[in-house]
Coordinates of C-alpha atoms and ligand atoms in Angstrom, one line a residue:
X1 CA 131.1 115.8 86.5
X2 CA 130.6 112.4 88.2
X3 CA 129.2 109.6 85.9
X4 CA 125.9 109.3 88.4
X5 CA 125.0 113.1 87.2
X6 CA 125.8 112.3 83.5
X7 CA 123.4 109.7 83.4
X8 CA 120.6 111.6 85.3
X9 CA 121.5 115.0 83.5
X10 CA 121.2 113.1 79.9
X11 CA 118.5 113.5 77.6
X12 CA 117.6 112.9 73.8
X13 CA 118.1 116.4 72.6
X14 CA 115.9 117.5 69.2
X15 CA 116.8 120.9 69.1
X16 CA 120.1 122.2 68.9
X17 CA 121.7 126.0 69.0
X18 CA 123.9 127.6 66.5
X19 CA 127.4 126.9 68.4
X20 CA 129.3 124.5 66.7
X21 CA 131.4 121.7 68.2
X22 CA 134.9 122.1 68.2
X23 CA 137.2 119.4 66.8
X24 CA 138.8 118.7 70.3
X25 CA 135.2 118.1 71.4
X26 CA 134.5 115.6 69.0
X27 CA 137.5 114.2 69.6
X28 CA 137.2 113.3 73.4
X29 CA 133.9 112.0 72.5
X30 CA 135.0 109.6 70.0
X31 CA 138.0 108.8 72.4
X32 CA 135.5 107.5 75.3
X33 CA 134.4 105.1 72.8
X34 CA 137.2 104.1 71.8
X35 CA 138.2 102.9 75.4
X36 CA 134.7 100.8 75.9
X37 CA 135.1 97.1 76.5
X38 CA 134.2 94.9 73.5
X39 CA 133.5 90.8 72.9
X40 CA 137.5 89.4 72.3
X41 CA 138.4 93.4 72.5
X42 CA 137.6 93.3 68.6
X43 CA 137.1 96.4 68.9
X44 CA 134.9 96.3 65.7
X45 CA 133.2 100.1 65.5
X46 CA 133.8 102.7 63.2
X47 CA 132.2 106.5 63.3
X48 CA 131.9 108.8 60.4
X49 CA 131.9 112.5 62.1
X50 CA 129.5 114.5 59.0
X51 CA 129.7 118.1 60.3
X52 CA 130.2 119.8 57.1
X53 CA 127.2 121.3 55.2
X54 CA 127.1 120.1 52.2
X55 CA 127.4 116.2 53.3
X56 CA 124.0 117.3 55.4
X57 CA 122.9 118.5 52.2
X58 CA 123.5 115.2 50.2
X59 CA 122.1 113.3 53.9
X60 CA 118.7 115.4 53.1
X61 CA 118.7 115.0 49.5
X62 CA 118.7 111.2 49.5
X63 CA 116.0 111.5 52.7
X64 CA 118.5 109.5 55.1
X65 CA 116.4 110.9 57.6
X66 CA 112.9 111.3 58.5
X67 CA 112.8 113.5 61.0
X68 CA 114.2 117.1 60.2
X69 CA 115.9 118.2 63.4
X70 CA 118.8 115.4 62.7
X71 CA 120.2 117.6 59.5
X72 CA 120.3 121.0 61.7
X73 CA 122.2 118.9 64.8
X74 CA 125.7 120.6 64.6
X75 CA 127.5 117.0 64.7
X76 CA 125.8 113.7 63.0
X77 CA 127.9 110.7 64.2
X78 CA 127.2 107.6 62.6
X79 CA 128.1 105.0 64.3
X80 CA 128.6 101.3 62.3
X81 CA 130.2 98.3 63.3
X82 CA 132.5 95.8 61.1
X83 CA 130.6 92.4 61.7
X84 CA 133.7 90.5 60.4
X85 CA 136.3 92.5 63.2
X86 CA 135.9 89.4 65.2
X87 CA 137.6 87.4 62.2
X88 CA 140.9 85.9 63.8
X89 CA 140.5 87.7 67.1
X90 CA 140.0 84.4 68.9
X91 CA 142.9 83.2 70.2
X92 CA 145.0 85.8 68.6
X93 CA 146.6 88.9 69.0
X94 CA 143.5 90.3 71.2
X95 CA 142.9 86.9 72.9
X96 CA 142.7 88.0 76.4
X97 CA 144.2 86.9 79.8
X98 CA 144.8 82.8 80.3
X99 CA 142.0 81.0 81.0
X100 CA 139.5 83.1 79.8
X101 CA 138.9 80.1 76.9
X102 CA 138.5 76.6 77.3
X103 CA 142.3 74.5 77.0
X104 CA 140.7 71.6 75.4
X105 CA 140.8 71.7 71.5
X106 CA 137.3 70.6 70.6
X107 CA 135.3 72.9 73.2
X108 CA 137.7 75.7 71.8
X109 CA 136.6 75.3 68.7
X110 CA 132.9 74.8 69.4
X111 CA 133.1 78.4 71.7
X112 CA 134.7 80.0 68.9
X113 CA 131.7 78.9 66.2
X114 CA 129.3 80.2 68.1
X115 CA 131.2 83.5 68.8
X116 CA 131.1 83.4 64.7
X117 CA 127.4 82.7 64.4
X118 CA 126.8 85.8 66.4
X119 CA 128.4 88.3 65.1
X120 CA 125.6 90.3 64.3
X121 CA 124.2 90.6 67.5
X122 CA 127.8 91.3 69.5
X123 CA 128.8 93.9 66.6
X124 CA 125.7 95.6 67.8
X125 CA 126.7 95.4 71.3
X126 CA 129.9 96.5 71.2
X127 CA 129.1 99.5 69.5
X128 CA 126.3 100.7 71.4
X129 CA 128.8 100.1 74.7
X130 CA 131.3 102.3 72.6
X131 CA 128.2 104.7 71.8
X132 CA 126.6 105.0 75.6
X133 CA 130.4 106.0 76.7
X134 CA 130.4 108.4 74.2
X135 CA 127.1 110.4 75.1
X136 CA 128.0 110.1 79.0
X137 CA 131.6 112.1 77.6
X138 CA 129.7 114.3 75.6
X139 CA 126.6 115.3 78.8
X140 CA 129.9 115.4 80.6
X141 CA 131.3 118.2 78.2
X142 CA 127.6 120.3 78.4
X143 CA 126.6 118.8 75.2
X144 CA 123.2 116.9 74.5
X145 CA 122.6 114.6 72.4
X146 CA 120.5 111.4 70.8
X147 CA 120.8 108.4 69.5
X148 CA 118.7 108.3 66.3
X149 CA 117.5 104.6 65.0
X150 CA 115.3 106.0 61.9
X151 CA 117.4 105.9 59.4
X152 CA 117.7 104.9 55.7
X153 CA 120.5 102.4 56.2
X154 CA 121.1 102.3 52.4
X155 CA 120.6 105.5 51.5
X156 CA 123.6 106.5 54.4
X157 CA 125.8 103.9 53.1
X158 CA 125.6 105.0 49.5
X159 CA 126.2 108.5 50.4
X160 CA 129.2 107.7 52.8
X161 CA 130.2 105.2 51.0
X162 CA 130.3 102.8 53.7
X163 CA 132.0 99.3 53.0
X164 CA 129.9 96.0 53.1
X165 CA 130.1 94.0 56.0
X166 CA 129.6 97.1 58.2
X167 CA 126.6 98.0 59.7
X168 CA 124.7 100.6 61.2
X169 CA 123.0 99.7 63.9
X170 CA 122.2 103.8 64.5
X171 CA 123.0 107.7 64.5
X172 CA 124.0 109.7 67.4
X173 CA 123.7 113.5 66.8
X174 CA 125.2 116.1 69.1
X175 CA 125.6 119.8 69.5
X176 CA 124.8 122.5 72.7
X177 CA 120.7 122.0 73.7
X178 CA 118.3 125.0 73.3
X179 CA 117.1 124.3 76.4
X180 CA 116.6 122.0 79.6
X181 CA 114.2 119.0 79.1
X182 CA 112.5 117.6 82.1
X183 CA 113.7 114.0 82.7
X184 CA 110.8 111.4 80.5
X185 CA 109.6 109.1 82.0
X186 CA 110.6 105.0 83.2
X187 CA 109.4 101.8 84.4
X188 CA 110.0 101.8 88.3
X189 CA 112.7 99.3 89.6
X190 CA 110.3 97.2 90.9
X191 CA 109.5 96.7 87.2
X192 CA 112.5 96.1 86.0
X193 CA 114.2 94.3 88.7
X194 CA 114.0 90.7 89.5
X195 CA 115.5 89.4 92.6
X196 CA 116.7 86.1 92.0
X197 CA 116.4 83.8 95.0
Ligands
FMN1 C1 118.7 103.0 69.9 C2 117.9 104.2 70.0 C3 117.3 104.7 68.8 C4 116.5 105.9 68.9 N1 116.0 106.4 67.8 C5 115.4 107.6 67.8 C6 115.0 108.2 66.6 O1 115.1 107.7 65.5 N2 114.4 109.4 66.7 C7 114.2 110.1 67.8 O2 113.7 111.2 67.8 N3 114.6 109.5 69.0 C8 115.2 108.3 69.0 N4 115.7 107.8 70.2 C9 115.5 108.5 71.5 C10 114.4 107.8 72.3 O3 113.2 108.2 71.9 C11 114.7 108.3 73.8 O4 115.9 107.8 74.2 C12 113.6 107.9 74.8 O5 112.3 108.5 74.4 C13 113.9 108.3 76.2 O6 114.1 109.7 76.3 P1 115.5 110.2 76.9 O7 116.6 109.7 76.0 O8 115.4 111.7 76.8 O9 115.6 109.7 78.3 C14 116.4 106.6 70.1 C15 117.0 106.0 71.3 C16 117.7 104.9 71.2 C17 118.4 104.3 72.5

């Protein structure tokens, strides 16, 4: 499949069949995230594949989330990002081609504070690069899925014991759709599209 009919074929699936999804599968989804572009190639996501009852189970228990279709999606991927990955990336072993950072020592180091004071906002980033590249793998592999932003942050980390200093910026589900959903609806590109001149 061609990346143009991915995007267009994509939808936020709510309703999954029975089939599960095999471990290759997940795999080669994870894997087109893993080759997405990042800030300083920090590379600073992490995803915890839950597609084992009862971790659904302990999900629905502590009400992680509030909308029931997520705990019967056959694949729950939650996607967190480590906000301190960027911590010694600039400069070092990740540091990218020549020139890409100022040679002068004091506008070096004033690039790389405010690289630090964002790291919030480009953890985010990276990972919902690494997250898009996996749902455009996984429409590519006949699979829907959606990314799912209602969630009880703390609740998920307790349960899946994830560390601090990682976040969770959201949830992608995924499994084989019941059905086709018509395409929703956008803003035209005349909307969205300003022509500087
Ligand atoms: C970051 C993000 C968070 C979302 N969170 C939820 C969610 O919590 N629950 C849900 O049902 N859909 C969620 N969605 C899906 C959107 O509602 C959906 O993308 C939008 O309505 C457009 O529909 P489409 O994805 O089928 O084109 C989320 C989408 C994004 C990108």
């Amino acid at each position: 499949m061609e990346v143009k009919n991915a995007i267009e074929k994509r939808r936020s699936i709510r309703k999954y069949s029975k089939e599960t999804v095999s471990e290759k599968v997940i795999n080669e989804i994870v894997e087109a995230g893993r080759l997405a572009p990042s800030g300083c190639n920090a590379q600073p996501w992490k995803f915890y594949i839950v597609n084992n009852k009862p971790v659904v189970e302990k999900l629905r228990e502590k009400k992680v989330f509030r909308q029931d279709f997520v705990y019967s999606a056959p694949v729950i991927i939650v996607c967190c990002g480590d906000t301190n990955a960027y911590i010694g990336k600039y400069g070092g072993e990740y540091q990218v081609e020549e020139g890409s950072v100022p040679n002068d020592e004091k506008a070096r180091k004033e690039l790389f504070s405010i690289l630090e004071e964002k790291k919030l906002l480009r953890t985010v980033r990276d990972v919902s690069i690494a997250s898009a590249f996996m749902v455009l793998k996984a429409t590519e592999m006949g699979l829907g899925t959606s990314f799912i932003g209602l969630v009880n942050e703390s609740a998920l980390r307790e349960v899946l014991c994830i560390p601090v200093g990682f976040i969770i910026p959201f949830v992608l589900i995924a499994g084989y759709s019941c059905g086709n959903i018509p395409q929703r609806p956008r803003k035209s590109l005349k909307e969205i599209m300003c022509k500087v001149k």
